Short mmCIF file of C-alpha atoms in Angstrom, two decimals:
data_model
loop_
_atom_site.label_atom_id
_atom_site.label_comp_id
_atom_site.label_asym_id
_atom_site.label_seq_id
_atom_site.Cartn_x
_atom_site.Cartn_y
_atom_site.Cartn_z
CA MET A 1 0.00 0.00 0.00
CA PRO A 2 1.60 3.39 -0.90
CA GLN A 3 2.45 5.59 2.07
CA PRO A 4 1.26 9.23 2.16
CA ILE A 5 4.68 10.24 3.52
CA ASP A 6 7.24 9.99 0.70
CA VAL A 7 10.36 11.66 -0.69
CA GLY A 8 10.07 15.45 -0.51
CA SER A 9 7.66 15.53 2.44
CA ILE A 10 8.37 17.84 5.40
CA LEU A 11 7.72 16.32 8.84
CA GLY A 12 7.36 18.40 11.95
CA GLY A 13 8.24 21.57 10.06
CA ARG A 14 11.98 20.74 9.94
CA TYR A 15 12.65 17.12 8.83
CA LYS A 16 12.70 16.60 5.06
CA VAL A 17 12.44 13.14 3.48
CA THR A 18 15.32 12.74 1.03
CA GLY A 19 15.27 9.03 0.17
CA ARG A 20 13.52 5.69 0.60
CA ILE A 21 15.49 2.81 2.09
CA LEU A 22 13.17 -0.19 2.46
CA ALA A 23 9.64 -1.34 3.28
CA SER A 24 8.68 -4.32 5.45
CA ALA A 25 6.04 -6.92 4.74
CA GLU A 26 3.63 -5.11 7.10
CA ASN A 27 4.01 -1.82 5.14
CA ASP A 28 6.40 -0.27 7.65
CA VAL A 29 8.64 2.07 5.63
CA ILE A 30 12.10 3.33 6.54
CA LEU A 31 13.09 6.63 4.94
CA ASP A 32 16.16 8.79 4.92
CA GLY A 33 15.84 12.45 5.86
CA LEU A 34 17.60 15.68 6.68
CA ASP A 35 17.18 17.93 9.70
CA GLN A 36 16.93 21.32 7.98
CA VAL A 37 17.57 23.24 11.22
CA LEU A 38 20.76 21.46 12.32
CA ASN A 39 21.64 20.27 8.79
CA ARG A 40 22.28 16.66 9.84
CA PRO A 41 21.02 13.36 8.40
CA VAL A 42 18.26 11.49 10.24
CA SER A 43 16.41 8.18 9.89
CA ILE A 44 12.60 8.14 9.61
CA LEU A 45 10.28 5.21 10.41
CA VAL A 46 6.69 5.40 9.11
CA SER A 47 4.64 2.63 10.68
CA ALA A 48 1.67 0.85 9.20
CA VAL A 49 -1.80 1.68 10.52
CA ASP A 50 -1.92 -1.56 12.55
CA ASN A 51 1.49 -0.88 14.12
CA SER A 52 0.93 2.77 15.07
CA ALA A 53 0.00 1.93 18.64
CA HIS A 54 3.02 -0.39 18.98
CA LEU A 55 5.37 2.33 17.70
CA THR A 56 3.95 4.90 20.11
CA GLN A 57 4.23 2.51 23.07
CA SER A 58 7.80 1.52 22.16
CA ALA A 59 8.87 5.16 21.80
CA ARG A 60 7.52 5.97 25.25
CA GLU A 61 9.23 2.93 26.78
CA VAL A 62 12.57 3.92 25.22
CA ALA A 63 12.15 7.49 26.45
CA THR A 64 11.40 6.39 30.04
CA GLY A 65 14.15 3.76 30.07
CA ALA A 66 11.75 0.82 30.40
CA ARG A 67 12.99 -0.58 27.09
CA VAL A 68 16.59 -0.94 25.98
CA SER A 69 17.24 0.20 22.41
CA ASN A 70 20.08 1.59 20.31
CA VAL A 71 17.75 4.16 18.72
CA SER A 72 18.16 7.83 19.74
CA ILE A 73 14.64 9.22 19.32
CA LEU A 74 14.39 12.88 18.20
CA ASP A 75 10.67 13.31 17.45
CA LEU A 76 7.37 11.39 17.25
CA GLY A 77 4.28 12.62 15.44
CA VAL A 78 1.32 11.90 13.17
CA GLN A 79 0.88 13.26 9.63
CA ASP A 80 -1.71 12.19 7.04
CA ASN A 81 -3.02 9.51 9.47
CA SER A 82 0.46 7.93 9.58
CA THR A 83 2.61 7.74 12.69
CA TYR A 84 6.25 8.61 12.08
CA LEU A 85 9.33 8.47 14.30
CA ILE A 86 12.44 10.65 13.76
CA ALA A 87 15.71 9.23 15.07
CA ALA A 88 19.41 9.82 14.65
CA ARG A 89 21.06 7.88 11.81
CA THR A 90 20.75 4.19 12.73
CA THR A 91 20.30 0.77 11.13
CA PRO A 92 16.92 -0.33 9.70
CA ALA A 93 16.87 -3.42 11.94
CA ASP A 94 16.93 -1.31 15.12
CA LEU A 95 14.11 0.87 13.77
CA LEU A 96 11.89 -2.08 12.82
CA ASP A 97 12.31 -3.51 16.34
CA LEU A 98 10.26 -0.58 17.64
CA VAL A 99 7.08 -1.72 15.86
CA VAL A 100 7.29 -5.10 17.62
CA PRO A 101 5.35 -4.86 20.92
CA THR A 102 7.01 -5.99 24.13
CA GLU A 103 5.70 -9.12 25.82
CA PRO A 104 3.64 -8.40 28.97
CA THR A 105 5.38 -9.46 32.14
CA ASP A 106 3.98 -10.17 35.56
CA ASP A 107 4.22 -7.33 38.01
CA VAL A 108 7.22 -8.00 40.21
CA TYR A 109 7.54 -6.00 43.37
CA GLN A 110 10.72 -3.97 43.49
CA GLU A 111 11.98 -2.69 46.77
CA PRO A 112 12.37 1.12 46.74
CA PHE A 113 15.99 2.24 46.57
CA PHE A 114 15.81 4.05 49.90
CA THR A 115 14.71 0.89 51.77
CA ASP A 116 16.39 -1.74 49.61
CA THR A 117 19.85 -1.05 51.01
CA LEU A 118 18.60 -0.89 54.60
CA GLY A 119 16.69 -4.16 54.24
CA THR A 120 19.72 -5.88 52.73
CA GLU A 121 21.96 -4.72 55.59
CA ILE A 122 19.49 -5.87 58.27
CA PHE A 123 17.96 -9.05 56.83
CA GLY A 124 20.57 -9.99 54.21
CA ALA A 125 18.17 -9.64 51.25
CA ALA A 126 15.53 -7.23 49.94
CA ARG A 127 11.84 -7.96 50.15
CA ASP A 128 10.32 -9.75 47.18
CA ALA A 129 6.70 -8.95 48.00
CA ALA A 130 4.88 -5.75 48.71
CA PRO A 131 4.08 -5.04 52.36
CA GLY A 132 0.54 -5.72 53.52
CA GLY A 133 -2.08 -3.05 53.38
CA GLY A 134 -3.40 -3.58 56.97
CA ALA A 135 -2.65 -1.30 59.87
CA TYR A 136 0.41 -2.10 61.96
CA VAL A 137 -0.44 -3.10 65.57
CA TYR A 138 2.18 -2.96 68.31
CA ASP A 139 1.62 -5.57 71.03
CA ASP A 140 2.74 -4.44 74.46
CA ASP A 141 2.18 -7.03 77.22
CA SER A 142 3.62 -4.85 79.97
CA PRO A 143 1.03 -3.89 82.69
CA LEU A 144 -0.25 -0.38 82.74
CA THR A 145 0.37 -0.02 86.51
CA PRO A 146 3.96 -0.54 87.71
CA ALA A 147 4.53 -3.47 90.07
CA ASN A 148 6.30 -1.37 92.70
CA PRO A 149 4.58 2.00 92.95
CA LEU A 150 6.60 4.90 94.22
CA PRO A 151 5.84 6.14 97.78
CA LYS A 152 3.64 9.15 98.08
CA VAL A 153 5.33 12.46 98.77
CA ARG A 154 3.93 14.32 101.79
CA GLN A 155 4.14 18.04 101.98
CA GLU A 156 5.62 19.20 105.24
CA PRO A 157 4.51 22.51 106.75
CA ALA A 158 6.94 25.37 106.42
CA PRO A 159 9.00 25.96 109.60
CA THR A 160 8.36 29.07 111.63
CA PRO A 161 11.25 31.48 111.17
CA PRO A 162 13.03 32.60 114.40
CA PRO A 163 12.68 36.16 115.51
CA THR A 164 15.21 38.40 113.87
CA ALA A 165 17.16 41.06 115.63
CA ALA A 166 16.54 44.65 115.04
CA VAL A 167 18.62 46.21 112.37
CA THR A 168 20.68 49.08 113.66
CA ARG A 169 21.97 51.52 111.16
CA SER A 170 24.86 53.77 111.88
CA THR A 171 24.18 57.11 110.39
CA GLN A 172 25.88 60.44 110.42
CA SER A 173 25.81 62.74 113.43
CA GLY A 174 22.36 63.96 114.20
CA ALA A 175 20.48 61.02 112.58
CA ALA A 176 17.72 59.29 114.57
CA VAL A 177 17.70 55.58 115.34
CA VAL A 178 15.03 53.64 113.44
CA PRO A 179 12.97 51.19 115.63
CA PRO A 180 12.80 47.54 114.42
CA ALA A 181 9.81 46.41 112.46
CA ALA A 182 7.19 44.19 114.03
CA GLN A 183 7.76 40.46 113.54
CA LYS A 184 5.18 38.73 111.42
CA THR A 185 4.78 35.21 110.20
CA PRO A 186 5.31 35.15 106.39
CA ALA A 187 2.27 34.10 104.45
CA LYS A 188 2.42 31.33 101.91
CA VAL A 189 1.22 33.68 99.16
CA THR A 190 2.35 37.30 99.08
CA LEU A 191 0.74 39.89 96.87
CA TRP A 192 3.07 42.40 95.28
CA ASP A 193 2.32 46.05 95.37
CA ASP A 194 3.46 48.80 93.02
CA ALA A 195 6.61 49.41 95.07
CA ASP A 196 8.00 45.97 94.13
CA TYR A 197 8.36 46.90 90.45
CA GLY A 198 10.46 50.01 90.72
CA PHE A 199 12.16 52.57 92.83
CA ILE A 200 9.34 55.16 92.94
CA ASN A 201 8.25 55.94 96.50
CA ASP A 202 4.51 56.52 96.59
CA ASP A 203 4.29 56.61 100.43
CA HIS A 204 4.53 60.38 100.86
CA ASP A 205 2.96 60.30 104.37
CA GLU A 206 5.54 58.02 106.01
CA PRO A 207 8.77 59.40 107.34
CA ALA A 208 11.63 59.45 104.89
CA ALA A 209 13.89 57.25 107.02
CA GLU A 210 11.26 54.52 107.58
CA ALA A 211 10.23 54.42 103.94
CA GLU A 212 13.85 54.15 102.82
CA THR A 213 14.47 51.30 105.30
CA HIS A 214 11.48 49.10 104.46
CA ARG A 215 11.28 49.61 100.69
CA PRO A 216 12.27 46.26 99.00
CA GLY A 217 13.96 47.91 96.03
CA ILE A 218 16.58 49.72 98.12
CA PHE A 219 19.86 48.11 99.13
CA PRO A 220 21.10 48.67 102.68
CA ALA A 221 23.49 51.56 103.07
CA GLU A 222 26.28 49.28 104.38
CA LEU A 223 26.23 47.24 101.15
CA ARG A 224 26.15 50.38 98.99
CA GLU A 225 29.17 51.80 100.80
CA ALA A 226 31.05 48.48 100.60
CA SER A 227 30.53 48.26 96.85
CA ASP A 228 32.71 51.33 96.32
CA ASP A 229 35.79 49.42 97.50
CA TYR A 230 35.89 47.17 94.40
CA ALA A 231 38.26 48.17 91.66
CA ASP A 232 36.82 49.19 88.34
CA GLU A 233 36.67 46.39 85.79
CA GLU A 234 39.34 46.67 83.13
CA VAL A 235 38.15 46.74 79.57
CA TYR A 236 40.45 45.07 77.08
CA GLU A 237 40.24 46.23 73.50
CA ASP A 238 40.60 43.66 70.74
CA ASP A 239 43.19 45.37 68.61
CA GLY A 240 43.95 42.19 66.64
CA ASN A 241 40.53 42.13 64.93
CA ALA A 242 40.33 45.87 64.38
CA PRO A 243 40.37 46.89 60.70
CA ARG A 244 43.74 48.01 59.41
CA ILE A 245 43.31 51.62 58.45
CA SER A 246 46.92 52.04 57.36
CA GLY A 247 46.47 49.65 54.43
CA ARG A 248 43.47 51.62 53.15
CA TRP A 249 45.38 54.89 53.38
CA LEU A 250 48.29 53.35 51.47
CA THR A 251 46.01 52.05 48.70
CA GLY A 252 44.28 55.41 48.42
CA ALA A 253 47.60 57.23 48.16
CA ILE A 254 48.82 54.93 45.35
CA VAL A 255 45.57 55.34 43.40
CA SER A 256 45.74 59.13 43.80
CA VAL A 257 49.31 59.24 42.47
CA LEU A 258 48.35 57.12 39.46
CA LEU A 259 45.38 59.37 38.67
CA ILE A 260 47.55 62.50 38.88
CA VAL A 261 50.17 61.00 36.54
CA ALA A 262 47.46 59.93 34.05
CA LEU A 263 45.91 63.40 34.16
CA ILE A 264 49.26 65.09 33.48
CA PHE A 265 49.97 62.73 30.57
CA ALA A 266 46.53 63.34 29.07
CA VAL A 267 46.90 67.13 29.31
CA GLN A 268 50.31 67.03 27.63
CA HIS A 269 49.05 64.72 24.88
CA ILE A 270 46.00 66.87 24.14
CA GLY A 271 48.16 70.01 24.15
CA GLY A 272 50.54 68.41 21.64
CA LEU A 273 47.61 67.61 19.34
CA PHE A 274 46.38 71.21 19.42
CA ASP A 275 49.91 72.53 18.77
CA GLY A 276 50.34 70.17 15.80
CA SER A 277 47.04 71.24 14.29
CA ASN A 278 47.97 74.92 14.64
CA GLN A 279 51.30 74.33 12.94
CA ALA A 280 49.64 72.43 10.13
CA GLY A 281 47.19 75.30 9.67
CA ASN A 282 50.01 77.82 9.46
CA THR A 283 51.95 75.77 6.90
CA THR A 284 48.95 75.17 4.67
CA SER A 285 47.67 78.71 4.78
CA ALA A 286 50.92 80.25 3.52
CA PRO A 287 50.85 79.19 -0.15
CA THR A 288 47.15 79.93 -0.53
CA GLY A 289 47.76 83.07 -2.52
CA GLU A 290 50.12 81.35 -4.90
CA SER A 291 47.86 78.38 -5.55
CA THR A 292 44.92 80.47 -6.66
CA ASN A 293 46.44 81.05 -10.09
CA ALA A 294 47.48 77.36 -10.60
CA PRO A 295 45.01 75.10 -12.43
CA THR A 296 43.15 72.65 -10.17
CA THR A 297 43.06 68.97 -11.08
CA GLU A 298 40.37 66.77 -9.49
CA ALA A 299 41.24 63.19 -8.36
CA PRO A 300 39.54 60.47 -10.38
CA VAL A 301 36.47 59.08 -8.64
CA GLU A 302 36.55 55.31 -8.32
CA PRO A 303 33.32 53.59 -9.35
CA LYS A 304 31.34 51.94 -6.56
CA PRO A 305 31.30 48.15 -6.58
CA VAL A 306 28.14 46.63 -8.01
CA ALA A 307 26.50 43.91 -5.90
CA PRO A 308 25.90 40.73 -7.89
CA VAL A 309 22.29 39.64 -8.45
CA VAL A 310 21.74 36.11 -9.84
CA THR A 311 19.00 36.15 -12.45
CA ASP A 312 19.24 32.71 -14.07
CA LEU A 313 20.98 29.31 -13.77
CA THR A 314 21.73 27.23 -16.88
CA ASP A 315 23.11 23.72 -17.41
CA ILE A 316 25.59 23.77 -20.34
CA THR A 317 26.89 20.21 -19.88
CA GLU A 318 27.95 18.54 -23.14
CA TYR A 319 27.60 14.73 -23.20
CA ALA A 320 29.59 12.33 -25.36
CA PRO A 321 28.38 11.69 -28.94
CA GLY A 322 25.50 9.24 -28.97
CA VAL A 323 24.72 9.70 -25.27
CA PRO A 324 21.34 11.28 -24.47
CA ASN A 325 21.29 14.44 -22.39
CA TYR A 326 20.15 13.14 -19.02
CA GLY A 327 20.15 16.65 -17.56
CA GLU A 328 17.15 17.78 -19.58
CA THR A 329 14.85 15.94 -17.17
CA TYR A 330 15.92 18.25 -14.31
CA PHE A 331 16.11 21.55 -16.25
CA PRO A 332 12.81 22.79 -14.65
CA ARG A 333 14.35 22.32 -11.18
CA LEU A 334 17.39 24.53 -11.84
CA LYS A 335 15.51 27.48 -10.32
CA ASP A 336 15.40 25.60 -6.99
CA ALA A 337 19.15 26.14 -6.63
CA ILE A 338 18.86 29.97 -6.72
CA ASP A 339 15.51 30.57 -4.91
CA GLY A 340 17.13 31.32 -1.54
CA ASN A 341 15.55 28.22 0.10
CA THR A 342 17.95 25.45 1.15
CA GLY A 343 15.01 23.06 1.51
CA THR A 344 14.68 22.75 -2.30
CA TYR A 345 17.45 21.39 -4.51
CA TRP A 346 18.47 20.60 -8.09
CA PRO A 347 19.63 16.98 -8.63
CA THR A 348 21.36 15.03 -11.37
CA VAL A 349 21.01 11.45 -12.43
CA GLU A 350 23.01 8.94 -10.38
CA PHE A 351 26.25 7.61 -11.90
CA SER A 352 28.14 4.41 -11.19
CA ASN A 353 31.48 6.19 -10.63
CA ALA A 354 32.86 9.64 -9.92
CA GLU A 355 34.00 10.16 -13.57
CA PHE A 356 30.39 10.34 -14.89
CA ALA A 357 30.53 6.70 -16.11
CA GLY A 358 32.26 7.89 -19.30
CA MET A 359 29.19 9.84 -20.49
CA THR A 360 30.81 13.28 -20.19
CA ASP A 361 33.93 15.00 -18.95
CA SER A 362 32.23 17.44 -16.57
CA ILE A 363 28.93 18.96 -15.51
CA ASN A 364 28.79 22.76 -15.90
CA LEU A 365 26.36 25.23 -14.34
CA VAL A 366 26.33 28.90 -15.41
CA ALA A 367 24.92 31.55 -13.02
CA ALA A 368 23.98 34.70 -14.96
CA LEU A 369 24.18 38.06 -13.16
CA ALA A 370 22.03 41.08 -13.91
CA GLU A 371 25.13 43.08 -14.91
CA GLU A 372 28.88 42.96 -14.55
CA SER A 373 29.44 42.92 -10.80
CA THR A 374 32.23 42.70 -8.26
CA ILE A 375 32.48 39.14 -6.92
CA SER A 376 33.87 38.60 -3.42
CA SER A 377 32.60 35.09 -2.54
CA VAL A 378 30.70 32.11 -3.99
CA THR A 379 28.76 29.75 -1.67
CA ILE A 380 27.47 26.29 -2.69
CA ASN A 381 25.06 24.31 -0.49
CA GLN A 382 24.51 20.60 -1.20
CA LEU A 383 22.77 17.59 0.37
CA THR A 384 24.19 14.21 1.48
CA GLY A 385 27.36 14.45 -0.64
CA SER A 386 31.03 14.20 0.27
CA GLY A 387 34.16 14.43 -1.84
CA GLY A 388 34.17 15.27 -5.52
CA GLN A 389 36.06 18.05 -7.28
CA PHE A 390 34.94 21.29 -8.93
CA ASN A 391 36.34 24.58 -10.28
CA ILE A 392 34.77 28.06 -10.11
CA LEU A 393 35.36 30.31 -13.12
CA THR A 394 34.22 33.74 -14.35
CA ASN A 395 33.57 34.93 -17.86
CA SER A 396 31.87 37.65 -19.86
CA LYS A 397 29.79 35.05 -21.71
CA PRO A 398 28.04 31.79 -20.68
CA SER A 399 30.80 29.51 -21.98
CA LEU A 400 33.93 27.74 -20.76
CA GLU A 401 35.90 29.26 -23.62
CA GLY A 402 37.98 32.16 -22.33
CA ALA A 403 36.82 31.66 -18.71
CA THR A 404 39.11 32.67 -15.80
CA LYS A 405 39.52 30.29 -12.86
CA ILE A 406 39.15 31.98 -9.45
CA GLY A 407 39.31 28.88 -7.26
CA SER A 408 38.47 25.20 -6.75
CA GLY A 409 37.22 22.95 -3.98
CA SER A 410 35.65 19.73 -2.75
CA PHE A 411 32.66 18.90 -0.53
CA SER A 412 33.51 18.03 3.08
CA ALA A 413 30.42 19.66 4.62
CA PRO A 414 26.93 20.68 3.47
CA GLU A 415 28.21 24.21 2.73
CA PHE A 416 31.26 25.35 0.75
CA THR A 417 32.36 29.00 0.46
CA LEU A 418 35.10 30.30 -1.85
CA THR A 419 36.52 33.76 -1.13
CA ALA A 420 37.64 35.41 -4.37
CA ALA A 421 40.64 37.68 -4.78
CA PRO A 422 40.01 41.46 -4.62
CA GLY A 423 38.94 43.12 -7.85
CA VAL A 424 37.23 40.13 -9.54
CA LYS A 425 34.49 41.37 -11.87
CA ALA A 426 32.30 39.32 -14.21
CA GLN A 427 28.76 38.85 -15.46
CA TYR A 428 28.77 35.03 -15.53
CA VAL A 429 29.98 32.60 -12.83
CA ILE A 430 30.61 29.02 -14.02
CA ILE A 431 30.79 26.00 -11.69
CA ASN A 432 32.70 23.21 -13.43
CA PHE A 433 32.24 19.79 -11.69
CA THR A 434 35.10 17.49 -12.79
CA GLN A 435 34.39 14.71 -10.25
CA LEU A 436 31.12 13.70 -8.59
CA PRO A 437 30.71 13.48 -4.78
CA ASN A 438 29.63 10.27 -3.06
CA LEU A 439 25.94 10.30 -2.07
CA ALA A 440 24.66 8.71 1.12
CA PRO A 441 21.96 7.51 0.87
CA PHE A 442 21.33 6.77 -2.80
CA VAL A 443 18.68 4.93 -4.84
CA THR A 444 20.56 3.19 -7.67
CA TYR A 445 24.15 4.47 -7.97
CA PRO A 446 26.24 6.19 -5.27
CA PHE A 447 27.53 9.22 -7.24
CA GLY A 448 25.64 12.38 -8.18
CA LEU A 449 24.81 15.99 -7.26
CA LYS A 450 22.09 17.55 -5.08
CA ILE A 451 22.67 21.33 -5.12
CA SER A 452 20.27 23.13 -2.76
CA GLU A 453 21.53 26.71 -3.14
CA ILE A 454 24.13 28.80 -5.04
CA SER A 455 24.69 32.33 -3.72
CA ILE A 456 27.13 34.93 -5.04
CA LYS A 457 28.17 38.01 -3.06
#
């Protein structure tokens, strides 16, 4: 059954089908293609309608690592009701393996990686079955009440404090003696008043001496006087961790000196420029009166270079006597090599060897320019070819007779650029292919040309 995806189709907006390799008995087709964005060859597998689901499943298994395969998958999509798979260049056998479904296997429990190692260290092997879904019950046979209970703790009453002696304060001459306070038994719970939270004396009616003695926030005078005998605490400064100011000053001084030197040099240099310009003005203004009578001669104006514009591409290949002109079949496609699109190309017939199988000596393409132009470079883009030999010539007429060779080359990459010598002018650029490159892939014979673009600057 013919496949809707064939040579010349564009898949995914970037992959172009360039050749057909083989088709299986189930109508699975393997094609050769080109990634037009990265300019690299790719392999394309178009599955049959019955194998579309198998191809999709296999691609997902390869992507997730569930299936081992040598295929590097680049894209997977559907076009014209056909499922296609884009992969890096690989063998047809590996691609056809993807349409074969994998055999279903019984679900085998795999121990998670974070418990597999722990289970192996403890039990010597990982579990081979999933743990049960029931709740885990911990059996504890120990009694709730301890066998030997602790003895009860009895609270003893607080002892009665002994009577304290009266506090006698020695004051200065003329001070009255303060009588001792009445002895009271301390209560278990004492309520604080406002005097306990600060040093503000709100008892204005009491005598000053009694209020100062009984206020809780005031230290006794003996302790306040004794505290003056202690030496002041020495404060040690950490000079080791202090920032080094001297280093900053030194750096600032060096930078300032450099800026001053640079400023002086700049002023001198600018002054020398102004002096030179003044001297030049004086020297040129002197002979002005003498040159007025001399005749003035204007310098010849050089013509501006003309940018080349390719208007037509012609095949002027001459075949051996008695050999038909095989290039006439592809004459309508010559415009594809100068349309500015590298996705289209002009091909030739395939030959059995690089010397054109004895049918001709060379294949010649003539690019006609709109007018005689200055040529600085010639770029040739081709598809799937390597090797070969060609010369690039210029002429004032579309013929090899009298043409001038400006360079030669060979294909080692999809793009070849020749930089011409300065001053090359011509109206016709001739590409003379003396040996054919090797095509990969090919349909019948491995030698031929696929020119996608010729640009002249």
